[in-house]
C-alpha positions as protocol buffer text, in pm:
chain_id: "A"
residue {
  index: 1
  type: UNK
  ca { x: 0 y: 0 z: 0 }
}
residue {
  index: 2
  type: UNK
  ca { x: 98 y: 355 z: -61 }
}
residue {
  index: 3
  type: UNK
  ca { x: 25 y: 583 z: 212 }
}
residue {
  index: 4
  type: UNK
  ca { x: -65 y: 302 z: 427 }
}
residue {
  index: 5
  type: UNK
  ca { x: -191 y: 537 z: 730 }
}
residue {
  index: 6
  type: UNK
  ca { x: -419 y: 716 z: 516 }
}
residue {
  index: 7
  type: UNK
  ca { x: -566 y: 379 z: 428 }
}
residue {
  index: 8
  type: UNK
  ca { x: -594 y: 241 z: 760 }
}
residue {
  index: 9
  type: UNK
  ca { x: -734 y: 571 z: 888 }
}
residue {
  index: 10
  type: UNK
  ca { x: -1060 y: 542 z: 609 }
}
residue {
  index: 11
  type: UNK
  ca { x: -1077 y: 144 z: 657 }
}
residue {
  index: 12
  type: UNK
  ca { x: -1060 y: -178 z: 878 }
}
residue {
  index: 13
  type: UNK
  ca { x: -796 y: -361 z: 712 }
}
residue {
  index: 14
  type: UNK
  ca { x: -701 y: -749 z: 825 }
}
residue {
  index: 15
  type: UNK
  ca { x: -530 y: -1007 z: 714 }
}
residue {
  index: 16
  type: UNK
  ca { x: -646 y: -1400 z: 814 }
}
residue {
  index: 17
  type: UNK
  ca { x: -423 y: -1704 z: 718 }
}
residue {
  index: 18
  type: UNK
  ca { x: -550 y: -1998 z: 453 }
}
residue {
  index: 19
  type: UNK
  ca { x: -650 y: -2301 z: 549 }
}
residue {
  index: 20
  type: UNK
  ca { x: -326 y: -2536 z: 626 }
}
residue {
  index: 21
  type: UNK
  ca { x: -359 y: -2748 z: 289 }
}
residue {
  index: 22
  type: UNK
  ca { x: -362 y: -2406 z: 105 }
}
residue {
  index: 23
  type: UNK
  ca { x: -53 y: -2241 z: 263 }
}
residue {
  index: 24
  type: UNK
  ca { x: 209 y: -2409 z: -53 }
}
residue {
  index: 25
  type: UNK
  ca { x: 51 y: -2172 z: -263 }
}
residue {
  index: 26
  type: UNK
  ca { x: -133 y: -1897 z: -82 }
}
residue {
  index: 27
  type: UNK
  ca { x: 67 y: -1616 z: 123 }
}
residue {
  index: 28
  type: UNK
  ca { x: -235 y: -1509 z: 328 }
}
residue {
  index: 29
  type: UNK
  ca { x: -578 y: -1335 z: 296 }
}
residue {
  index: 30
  type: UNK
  ca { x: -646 y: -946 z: 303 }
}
residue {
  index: 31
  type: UNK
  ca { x: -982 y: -840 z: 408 }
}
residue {
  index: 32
  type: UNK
  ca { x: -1083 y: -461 z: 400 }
}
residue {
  index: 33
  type: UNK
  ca { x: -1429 y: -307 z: 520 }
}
residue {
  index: 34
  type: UNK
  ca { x: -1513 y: 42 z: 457 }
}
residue {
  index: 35
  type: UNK
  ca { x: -1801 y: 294 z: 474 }
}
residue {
  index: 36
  type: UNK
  ca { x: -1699 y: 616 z: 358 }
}
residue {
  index: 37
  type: UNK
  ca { x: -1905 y: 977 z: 350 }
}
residue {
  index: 38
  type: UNK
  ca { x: -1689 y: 1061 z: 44 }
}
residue {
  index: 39
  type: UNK
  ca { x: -1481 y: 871 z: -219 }
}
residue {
  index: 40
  type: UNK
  ca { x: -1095 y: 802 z: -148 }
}
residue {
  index: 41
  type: UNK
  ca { x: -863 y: 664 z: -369 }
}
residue {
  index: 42
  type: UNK
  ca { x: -629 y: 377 z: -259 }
}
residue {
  index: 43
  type: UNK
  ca { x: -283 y: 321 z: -417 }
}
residue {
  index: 44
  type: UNK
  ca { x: -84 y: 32 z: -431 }
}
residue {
  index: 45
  type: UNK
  ca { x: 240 y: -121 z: -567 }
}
residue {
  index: 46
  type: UNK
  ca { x: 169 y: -456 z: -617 }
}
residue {
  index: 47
  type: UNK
  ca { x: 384 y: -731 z: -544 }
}
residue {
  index: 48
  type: UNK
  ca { x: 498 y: -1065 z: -768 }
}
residue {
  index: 49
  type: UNK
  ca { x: 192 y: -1218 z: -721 }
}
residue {
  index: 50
  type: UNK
  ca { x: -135 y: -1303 z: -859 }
}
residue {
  index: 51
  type: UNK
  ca { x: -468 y: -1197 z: -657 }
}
residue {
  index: 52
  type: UNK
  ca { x: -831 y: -1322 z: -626 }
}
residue {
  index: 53
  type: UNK
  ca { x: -1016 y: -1036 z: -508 }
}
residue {
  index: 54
  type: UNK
  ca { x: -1397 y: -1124 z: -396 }
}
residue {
  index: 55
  type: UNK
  ca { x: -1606 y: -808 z: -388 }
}
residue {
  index: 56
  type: UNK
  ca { x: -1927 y: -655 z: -214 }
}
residue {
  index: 57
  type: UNK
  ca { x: -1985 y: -341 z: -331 }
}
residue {
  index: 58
  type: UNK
  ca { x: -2373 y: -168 z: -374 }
}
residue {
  index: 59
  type: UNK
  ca { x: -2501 y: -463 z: -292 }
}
residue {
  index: 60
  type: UNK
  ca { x: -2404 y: -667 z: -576 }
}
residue {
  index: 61
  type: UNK
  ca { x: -2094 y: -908 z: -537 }
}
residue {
  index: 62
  type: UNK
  ca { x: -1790 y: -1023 z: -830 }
}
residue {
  index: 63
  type: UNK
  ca { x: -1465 y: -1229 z: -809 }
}
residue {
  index: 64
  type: UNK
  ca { x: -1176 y: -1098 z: -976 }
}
residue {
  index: 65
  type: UNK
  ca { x: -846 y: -1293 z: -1075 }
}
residue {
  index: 66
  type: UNK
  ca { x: -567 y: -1012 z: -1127 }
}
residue {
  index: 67
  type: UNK
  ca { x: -217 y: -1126 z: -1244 }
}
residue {
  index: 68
  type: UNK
  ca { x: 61 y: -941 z: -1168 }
}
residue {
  index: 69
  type: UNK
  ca { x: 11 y: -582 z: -1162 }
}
residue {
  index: 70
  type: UNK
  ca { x: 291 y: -408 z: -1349 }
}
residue {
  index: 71
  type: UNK
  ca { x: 259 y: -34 z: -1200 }
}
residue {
  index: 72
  type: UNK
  ca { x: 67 y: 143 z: -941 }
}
residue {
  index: 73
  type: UNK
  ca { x: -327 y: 21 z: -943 }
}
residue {
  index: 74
  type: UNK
  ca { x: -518 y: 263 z: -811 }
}
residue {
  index: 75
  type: UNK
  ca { x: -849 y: 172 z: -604 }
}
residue {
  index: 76
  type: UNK
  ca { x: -1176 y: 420 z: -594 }
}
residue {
  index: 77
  type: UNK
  ca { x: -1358 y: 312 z: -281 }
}
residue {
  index: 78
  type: UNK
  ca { x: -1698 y: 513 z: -260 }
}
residue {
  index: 79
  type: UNK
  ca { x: -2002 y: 444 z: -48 }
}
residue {
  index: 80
  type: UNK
  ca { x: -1979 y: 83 z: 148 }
}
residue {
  index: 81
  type: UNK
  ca { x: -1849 y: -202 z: 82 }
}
residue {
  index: 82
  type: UNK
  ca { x: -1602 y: -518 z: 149 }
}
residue {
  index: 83
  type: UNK
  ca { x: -1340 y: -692 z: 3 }
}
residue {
  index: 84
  type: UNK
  ca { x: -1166 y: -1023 z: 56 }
}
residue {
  index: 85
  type: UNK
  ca { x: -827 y: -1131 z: -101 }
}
residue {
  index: 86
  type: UNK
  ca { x: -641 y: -1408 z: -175 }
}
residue {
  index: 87
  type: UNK
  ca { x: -238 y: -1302 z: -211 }
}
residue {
  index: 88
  type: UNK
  ca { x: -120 y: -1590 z: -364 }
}
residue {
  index: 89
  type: UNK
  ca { x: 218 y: -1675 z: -322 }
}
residue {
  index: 90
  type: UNK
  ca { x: 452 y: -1615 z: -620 }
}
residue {
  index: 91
  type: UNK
  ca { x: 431 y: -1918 z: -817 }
}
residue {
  index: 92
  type: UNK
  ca { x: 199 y: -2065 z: -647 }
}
residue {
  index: 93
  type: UNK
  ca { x: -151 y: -1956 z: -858 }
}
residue {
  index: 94
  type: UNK
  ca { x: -46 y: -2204 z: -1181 }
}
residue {
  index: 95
  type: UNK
  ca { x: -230 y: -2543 z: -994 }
}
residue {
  index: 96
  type: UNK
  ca { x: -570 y: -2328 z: -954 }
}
residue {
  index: 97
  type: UNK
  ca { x: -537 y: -2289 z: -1329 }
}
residue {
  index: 98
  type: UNK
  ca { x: -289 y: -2514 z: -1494 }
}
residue {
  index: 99
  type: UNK
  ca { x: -424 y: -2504 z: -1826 }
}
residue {
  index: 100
  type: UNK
  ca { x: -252 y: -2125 z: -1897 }
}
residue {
  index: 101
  type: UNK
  ca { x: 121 y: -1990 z: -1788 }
}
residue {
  index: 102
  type: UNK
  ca { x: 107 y: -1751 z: -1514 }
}
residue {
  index: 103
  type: UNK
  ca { x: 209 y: -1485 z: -1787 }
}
residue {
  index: 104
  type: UNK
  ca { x: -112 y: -1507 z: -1919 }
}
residue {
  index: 105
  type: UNK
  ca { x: -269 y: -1335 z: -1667 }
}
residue {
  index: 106
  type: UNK
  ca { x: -11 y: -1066 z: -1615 }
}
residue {
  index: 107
  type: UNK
  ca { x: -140 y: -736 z: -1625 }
}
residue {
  index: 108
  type: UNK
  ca { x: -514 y: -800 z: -1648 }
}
residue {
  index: 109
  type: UNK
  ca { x: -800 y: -851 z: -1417 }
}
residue {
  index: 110
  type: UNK
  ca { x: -1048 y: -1101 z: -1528 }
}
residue {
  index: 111
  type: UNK
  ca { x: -1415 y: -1250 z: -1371 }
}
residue {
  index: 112
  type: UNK
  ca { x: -1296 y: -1559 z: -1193 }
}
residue {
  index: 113
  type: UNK
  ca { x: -1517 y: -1753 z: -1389 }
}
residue {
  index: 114
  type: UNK
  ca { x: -1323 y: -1718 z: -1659 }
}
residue {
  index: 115
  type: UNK
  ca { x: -1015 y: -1844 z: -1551 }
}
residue {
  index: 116
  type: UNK
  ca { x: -1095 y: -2159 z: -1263 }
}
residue {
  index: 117
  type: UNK
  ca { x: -1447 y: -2210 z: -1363 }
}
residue {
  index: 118
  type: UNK
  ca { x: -1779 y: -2154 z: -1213 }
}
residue {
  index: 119
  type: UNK
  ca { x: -1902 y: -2361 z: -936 }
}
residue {
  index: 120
  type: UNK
  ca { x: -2110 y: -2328 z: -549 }
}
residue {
  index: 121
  type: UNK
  ca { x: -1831 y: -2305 z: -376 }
}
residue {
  index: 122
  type: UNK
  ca { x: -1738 y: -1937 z: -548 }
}
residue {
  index: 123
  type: UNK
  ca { x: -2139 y: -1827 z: -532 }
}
residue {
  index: 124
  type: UNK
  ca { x: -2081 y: -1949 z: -129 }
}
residue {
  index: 125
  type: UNK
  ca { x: -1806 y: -1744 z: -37 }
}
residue {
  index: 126
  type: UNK
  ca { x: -1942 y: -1442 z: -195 }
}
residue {
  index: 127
  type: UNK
  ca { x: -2264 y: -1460 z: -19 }
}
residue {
  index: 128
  type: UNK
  ca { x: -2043 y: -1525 z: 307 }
}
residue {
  index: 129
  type: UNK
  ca { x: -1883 y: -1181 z: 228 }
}
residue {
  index: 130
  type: UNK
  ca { x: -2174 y: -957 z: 158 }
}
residue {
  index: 131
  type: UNK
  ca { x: -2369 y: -1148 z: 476 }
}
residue {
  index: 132
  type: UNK
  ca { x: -2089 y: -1254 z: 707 }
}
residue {
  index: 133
  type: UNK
  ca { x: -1979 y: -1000 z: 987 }
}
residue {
  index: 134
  type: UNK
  ca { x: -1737 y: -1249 z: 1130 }
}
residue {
  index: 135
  type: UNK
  ca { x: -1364 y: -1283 z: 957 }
}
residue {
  index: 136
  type: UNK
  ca { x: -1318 y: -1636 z: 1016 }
}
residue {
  index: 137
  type: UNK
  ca { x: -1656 y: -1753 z: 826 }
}
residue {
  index: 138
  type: UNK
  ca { x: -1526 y: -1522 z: 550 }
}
residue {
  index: 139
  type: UNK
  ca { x: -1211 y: -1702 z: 591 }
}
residue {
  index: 140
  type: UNK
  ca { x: -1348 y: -2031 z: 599 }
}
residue {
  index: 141
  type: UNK
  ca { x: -1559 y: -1986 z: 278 }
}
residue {
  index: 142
  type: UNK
  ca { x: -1252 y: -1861 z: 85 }
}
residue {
  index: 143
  type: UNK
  ca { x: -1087 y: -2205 z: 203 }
}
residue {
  index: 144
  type: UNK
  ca { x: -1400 y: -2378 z: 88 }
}
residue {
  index: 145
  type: UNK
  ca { x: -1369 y: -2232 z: -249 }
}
residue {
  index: 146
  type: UNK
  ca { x: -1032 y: -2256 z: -347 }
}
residue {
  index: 147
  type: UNK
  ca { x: -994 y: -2632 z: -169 }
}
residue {
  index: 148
  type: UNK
  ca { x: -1292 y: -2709 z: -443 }
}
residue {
  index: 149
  type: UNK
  ca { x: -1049 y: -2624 z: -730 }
}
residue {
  index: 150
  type: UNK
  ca { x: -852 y: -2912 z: -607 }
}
residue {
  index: 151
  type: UNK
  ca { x: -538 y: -2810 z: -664 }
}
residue {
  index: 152
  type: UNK
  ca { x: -278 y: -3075 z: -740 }
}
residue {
  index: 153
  type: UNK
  ca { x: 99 y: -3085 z: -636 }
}
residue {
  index: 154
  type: UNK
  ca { x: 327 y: -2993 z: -870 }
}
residue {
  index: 155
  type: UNK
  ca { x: 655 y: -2963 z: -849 }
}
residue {
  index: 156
  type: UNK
  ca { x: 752 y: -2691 z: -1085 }
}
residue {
  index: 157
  type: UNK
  ca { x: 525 y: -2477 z: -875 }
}
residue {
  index: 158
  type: UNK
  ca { x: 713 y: -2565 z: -545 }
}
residue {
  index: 159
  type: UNK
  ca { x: 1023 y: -2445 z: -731 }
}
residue {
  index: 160
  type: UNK
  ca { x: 915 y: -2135 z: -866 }
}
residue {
  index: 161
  type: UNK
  ca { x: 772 y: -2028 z: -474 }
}
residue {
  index: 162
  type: UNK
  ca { x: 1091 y: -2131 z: -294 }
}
residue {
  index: 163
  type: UNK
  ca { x: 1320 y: -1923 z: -582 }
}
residue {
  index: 164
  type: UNK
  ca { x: 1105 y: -1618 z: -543 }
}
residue {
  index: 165
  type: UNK
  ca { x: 1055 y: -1644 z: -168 }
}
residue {
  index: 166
  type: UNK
  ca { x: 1496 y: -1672 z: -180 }
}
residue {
  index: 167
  type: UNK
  ca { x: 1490 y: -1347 z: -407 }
}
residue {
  index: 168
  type: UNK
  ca { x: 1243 y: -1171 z: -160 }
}
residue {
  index: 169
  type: UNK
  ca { x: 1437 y: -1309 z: 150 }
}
residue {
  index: 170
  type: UNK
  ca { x: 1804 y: -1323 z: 58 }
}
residue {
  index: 171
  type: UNK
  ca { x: 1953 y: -967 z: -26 }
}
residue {
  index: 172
  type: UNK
  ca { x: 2267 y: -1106 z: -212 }
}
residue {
  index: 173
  type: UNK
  ca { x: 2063 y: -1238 z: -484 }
}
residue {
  index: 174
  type: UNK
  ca { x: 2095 y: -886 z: -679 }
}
residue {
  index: 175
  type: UNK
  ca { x: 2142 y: -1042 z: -1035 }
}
residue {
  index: 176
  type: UNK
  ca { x: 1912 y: -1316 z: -1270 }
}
residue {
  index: 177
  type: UNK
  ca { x: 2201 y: -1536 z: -1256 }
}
residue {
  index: 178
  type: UNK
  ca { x: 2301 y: -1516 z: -915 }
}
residue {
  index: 179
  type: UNK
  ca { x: 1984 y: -1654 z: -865 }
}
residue {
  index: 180
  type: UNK
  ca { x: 1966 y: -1926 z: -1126 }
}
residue {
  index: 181
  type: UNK
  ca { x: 2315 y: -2046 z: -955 }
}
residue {
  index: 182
  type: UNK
  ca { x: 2098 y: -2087 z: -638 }
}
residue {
  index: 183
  type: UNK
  ca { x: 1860 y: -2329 z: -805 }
}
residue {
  index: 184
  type: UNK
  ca { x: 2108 y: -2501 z: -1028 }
}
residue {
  index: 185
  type: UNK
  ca { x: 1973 y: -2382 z: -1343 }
}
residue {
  index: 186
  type: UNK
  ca { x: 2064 y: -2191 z: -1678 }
}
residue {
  index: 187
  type: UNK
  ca { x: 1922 y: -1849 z: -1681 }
}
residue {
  index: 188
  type: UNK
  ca { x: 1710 y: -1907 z: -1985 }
}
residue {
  index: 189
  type: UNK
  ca { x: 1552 y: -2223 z: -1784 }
}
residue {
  index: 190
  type: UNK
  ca { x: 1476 y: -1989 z: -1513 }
}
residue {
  index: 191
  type: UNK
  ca { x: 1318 y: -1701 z: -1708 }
}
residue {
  index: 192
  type: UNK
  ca { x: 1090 y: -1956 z: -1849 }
}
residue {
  index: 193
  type: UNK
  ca { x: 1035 y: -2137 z: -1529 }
}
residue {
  index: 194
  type: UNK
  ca { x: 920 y: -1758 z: -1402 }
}
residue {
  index: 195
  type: UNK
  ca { x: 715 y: -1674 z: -1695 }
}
residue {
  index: 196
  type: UNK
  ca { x: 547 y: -2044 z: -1705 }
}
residue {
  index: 197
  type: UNK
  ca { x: 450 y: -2012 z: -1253 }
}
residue {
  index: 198
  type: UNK
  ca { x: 541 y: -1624 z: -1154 }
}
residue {
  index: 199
  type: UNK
  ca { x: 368 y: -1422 z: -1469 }
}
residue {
  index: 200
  type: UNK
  ca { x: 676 y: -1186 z: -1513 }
}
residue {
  index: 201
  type: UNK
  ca { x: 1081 y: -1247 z: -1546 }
}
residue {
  index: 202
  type: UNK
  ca { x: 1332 y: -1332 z: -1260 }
}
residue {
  index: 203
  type: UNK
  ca { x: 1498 y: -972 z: -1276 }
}
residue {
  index: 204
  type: UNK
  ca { x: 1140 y: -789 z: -1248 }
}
residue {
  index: 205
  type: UNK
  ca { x: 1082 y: -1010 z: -907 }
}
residue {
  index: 206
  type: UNK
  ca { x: 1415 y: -933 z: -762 }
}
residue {
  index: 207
  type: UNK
  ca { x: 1396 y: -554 z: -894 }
}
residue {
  index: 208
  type: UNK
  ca { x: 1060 y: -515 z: -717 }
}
residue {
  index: 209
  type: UNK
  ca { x: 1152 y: -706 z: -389 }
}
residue {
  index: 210
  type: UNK
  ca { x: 1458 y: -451 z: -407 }
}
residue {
  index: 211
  type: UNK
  ca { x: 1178 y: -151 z: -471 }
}
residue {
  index: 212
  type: UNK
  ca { x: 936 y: -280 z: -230 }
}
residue {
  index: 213
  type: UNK
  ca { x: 1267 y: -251 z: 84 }
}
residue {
  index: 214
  type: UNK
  ca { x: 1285 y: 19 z: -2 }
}
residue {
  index: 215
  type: UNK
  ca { x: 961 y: 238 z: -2 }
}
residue {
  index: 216
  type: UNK
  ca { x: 911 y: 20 z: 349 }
}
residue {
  index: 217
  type: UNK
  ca { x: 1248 y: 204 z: 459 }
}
residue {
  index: 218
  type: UNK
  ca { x: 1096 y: 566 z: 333 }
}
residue {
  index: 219
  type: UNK
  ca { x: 789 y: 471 z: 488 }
}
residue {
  index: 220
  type: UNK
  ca { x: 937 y: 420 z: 845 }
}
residue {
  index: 221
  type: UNK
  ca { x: 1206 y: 669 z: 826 }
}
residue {
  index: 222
  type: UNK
  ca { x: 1213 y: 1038 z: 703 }
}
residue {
  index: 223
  type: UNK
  ca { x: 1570 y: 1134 z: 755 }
}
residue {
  index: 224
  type: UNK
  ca { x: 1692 y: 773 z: 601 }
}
residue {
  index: 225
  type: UNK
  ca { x: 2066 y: 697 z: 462 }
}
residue {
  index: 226
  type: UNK
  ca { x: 1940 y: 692 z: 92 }
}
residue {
  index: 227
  type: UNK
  ca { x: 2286 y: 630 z: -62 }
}
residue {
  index: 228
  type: UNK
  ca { x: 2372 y: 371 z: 245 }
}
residue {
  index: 229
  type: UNK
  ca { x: 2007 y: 176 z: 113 }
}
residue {
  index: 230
  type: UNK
  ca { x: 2100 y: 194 z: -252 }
}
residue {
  index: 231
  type: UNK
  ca { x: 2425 y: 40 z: -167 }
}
residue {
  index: 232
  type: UNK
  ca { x: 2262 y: -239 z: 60 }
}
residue {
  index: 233
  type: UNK
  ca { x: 1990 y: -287 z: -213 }
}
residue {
  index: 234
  type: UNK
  ca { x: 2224 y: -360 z: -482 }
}
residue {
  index: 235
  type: UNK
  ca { x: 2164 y: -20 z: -685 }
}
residue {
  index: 236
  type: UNK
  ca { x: 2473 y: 95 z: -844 }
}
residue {
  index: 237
  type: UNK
  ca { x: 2402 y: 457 z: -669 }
}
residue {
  index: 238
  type: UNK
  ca { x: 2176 y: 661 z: -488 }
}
residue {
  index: 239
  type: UNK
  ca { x: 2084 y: 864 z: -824 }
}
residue {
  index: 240
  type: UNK
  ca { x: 1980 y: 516 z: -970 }
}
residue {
  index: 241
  type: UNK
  ca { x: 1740 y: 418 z: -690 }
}
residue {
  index: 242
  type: UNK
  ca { x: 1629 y: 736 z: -685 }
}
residue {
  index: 243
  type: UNK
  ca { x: 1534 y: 716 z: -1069 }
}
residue {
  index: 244
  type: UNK
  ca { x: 1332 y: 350 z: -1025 }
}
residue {
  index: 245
  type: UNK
  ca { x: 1173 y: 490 z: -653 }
}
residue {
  index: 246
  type: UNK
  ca { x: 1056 y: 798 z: -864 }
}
residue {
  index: 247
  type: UNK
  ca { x: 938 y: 658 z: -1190 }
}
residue {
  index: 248
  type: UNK
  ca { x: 789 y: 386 z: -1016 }
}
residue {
  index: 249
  type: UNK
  ca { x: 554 y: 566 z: -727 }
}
residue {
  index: 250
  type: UNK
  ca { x: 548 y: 954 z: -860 }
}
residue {
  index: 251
  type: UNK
  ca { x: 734 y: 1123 z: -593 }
}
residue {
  index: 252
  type: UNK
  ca { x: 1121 y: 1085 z: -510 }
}
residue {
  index: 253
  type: UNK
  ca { x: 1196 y: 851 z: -155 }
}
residue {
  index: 254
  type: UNK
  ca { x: 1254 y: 1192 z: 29 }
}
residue {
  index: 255
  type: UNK
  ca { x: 938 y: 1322 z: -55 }
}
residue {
  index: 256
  type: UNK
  ca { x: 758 y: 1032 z: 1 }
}
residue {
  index: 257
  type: UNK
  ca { x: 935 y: 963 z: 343 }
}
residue {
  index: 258
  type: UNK
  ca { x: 789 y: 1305 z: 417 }
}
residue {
  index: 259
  type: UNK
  ca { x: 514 y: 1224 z: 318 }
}
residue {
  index: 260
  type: UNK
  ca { x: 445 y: 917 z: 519 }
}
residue {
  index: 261
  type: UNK
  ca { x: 620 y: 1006 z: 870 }
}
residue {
  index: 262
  type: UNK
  ca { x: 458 y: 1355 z: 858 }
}
């Protein structure tokens, strides 16, 4: 989220965990509530992942797949309404829908219909969100409907979540082929093992992980070491980071440090 306090200040914003069978491929679920007297407009930076985002809005309820989002989505919330979310991890949305690579989704938002099928489970779990107060029903439907996809093992999925949990975990891996060393193989195997399970390329994942640090850093800190974090995130200077930070969000990291701490 950008301006996460300005969020949080307009909404209730929570995040539940998947059912146990579902935590190989799902990072968590993000659940946000509002009721607002005039429209706001959320902003985030999405991360490697894909998202299932079930909606209440007006009365009338949708489910969303949205691959990975390239830039800065921004959100109009007006009037009331809920959302729940399912962050899958990075790699880990191919065995809901193994018939299409990952890449095919990238950059689009699609009815959910379209790309797992229809069924009672989905219809279930969005009548739990426009009728449920309680998080953990919501919760439990979610499981309900994504246990009915029946999603099978596969180990080219396990591979592509454990190399892009490394590049969001381990700061040395700076490079494509530092990376591909890690998992024994070639770089071109790897790019296609990303495009096939991830949705975008091995260097966009570690670029964004590397993004991500730091607008967390300019979010916590307004008098950070910017040419100390550039050097720790593997930028070759501050002017570089600088450069991605500002074509990426709008602002430069100073401003939106000053932004965010103010």
């Amino acid at each position: 989220m950008l301006d996460p306090s300005v969020l949080l200040r307009r909404t209730s914003f929570r995040r539940l965990p998947p059912a146990p069978a579902l935590r190989p491929y799902v990072e968590h679920y993000w659940l946000i509530d509002w009721d607002l007297p005039s429209p706001y407009e959320a902003r985030v930076l999405p991360h490697p992942s894909v998202n299932a985002v079930l909606q209440w809005r007006g009365g009338r309820s949708r489910c969303e797949v949205s691959g990975v989002g390239l830039r800065v989505h921004t959100e109009r919330l007006e009037g009331a309404g809920r959302v729940a979310g399912v962050q899958f991890r990075p790699g880990g949305f191919r065995p809901f829908a193994p018939a299409v690579p990952v890449s095919g989704w990238t950059g689009r938002r699609l009815p959910a219909e379209e790309v797992t099928g229809a069924g009672p489970a989905l219809a279930e779990a969005l009548a739990a969100l426009g009728e449920e107060d309680d998080d953990a029903r919501r919760g439990a439907a979610v499981d309900a409907w994504l246990l009915a996809l029946k999603p099978r093992p596969d180990p080219q999925a396990a591979l592509a979540v454990e190399l892009a949990d490394l590049a969001r975990r381990d700061r040395t891996v700076r490079r494509t082929a530092r990376l591909a060393e890690s998992s024994g193989l070639s770089v071109r195997a790897l790019q296609r093992l990303f495009a096939a399970y991830v949705g975008v390329s091995p260097k966009w994942v570690v670029l964004r992980y590397r993004l991500l640090d730091a607008l967390e850093r300019a979010a916590a800190d307004g008098a950070a070491d910017w040419a100390g974090i550039a050097a720790e995130l593997g930028y070759a200077d501050q002017a570089h980071l600088v450069r991605d930070f500002t074509a990426t969000v709008g602002v430069p990291p100073t401003a939106y440090a000053a932004r965010s701490t103010a």
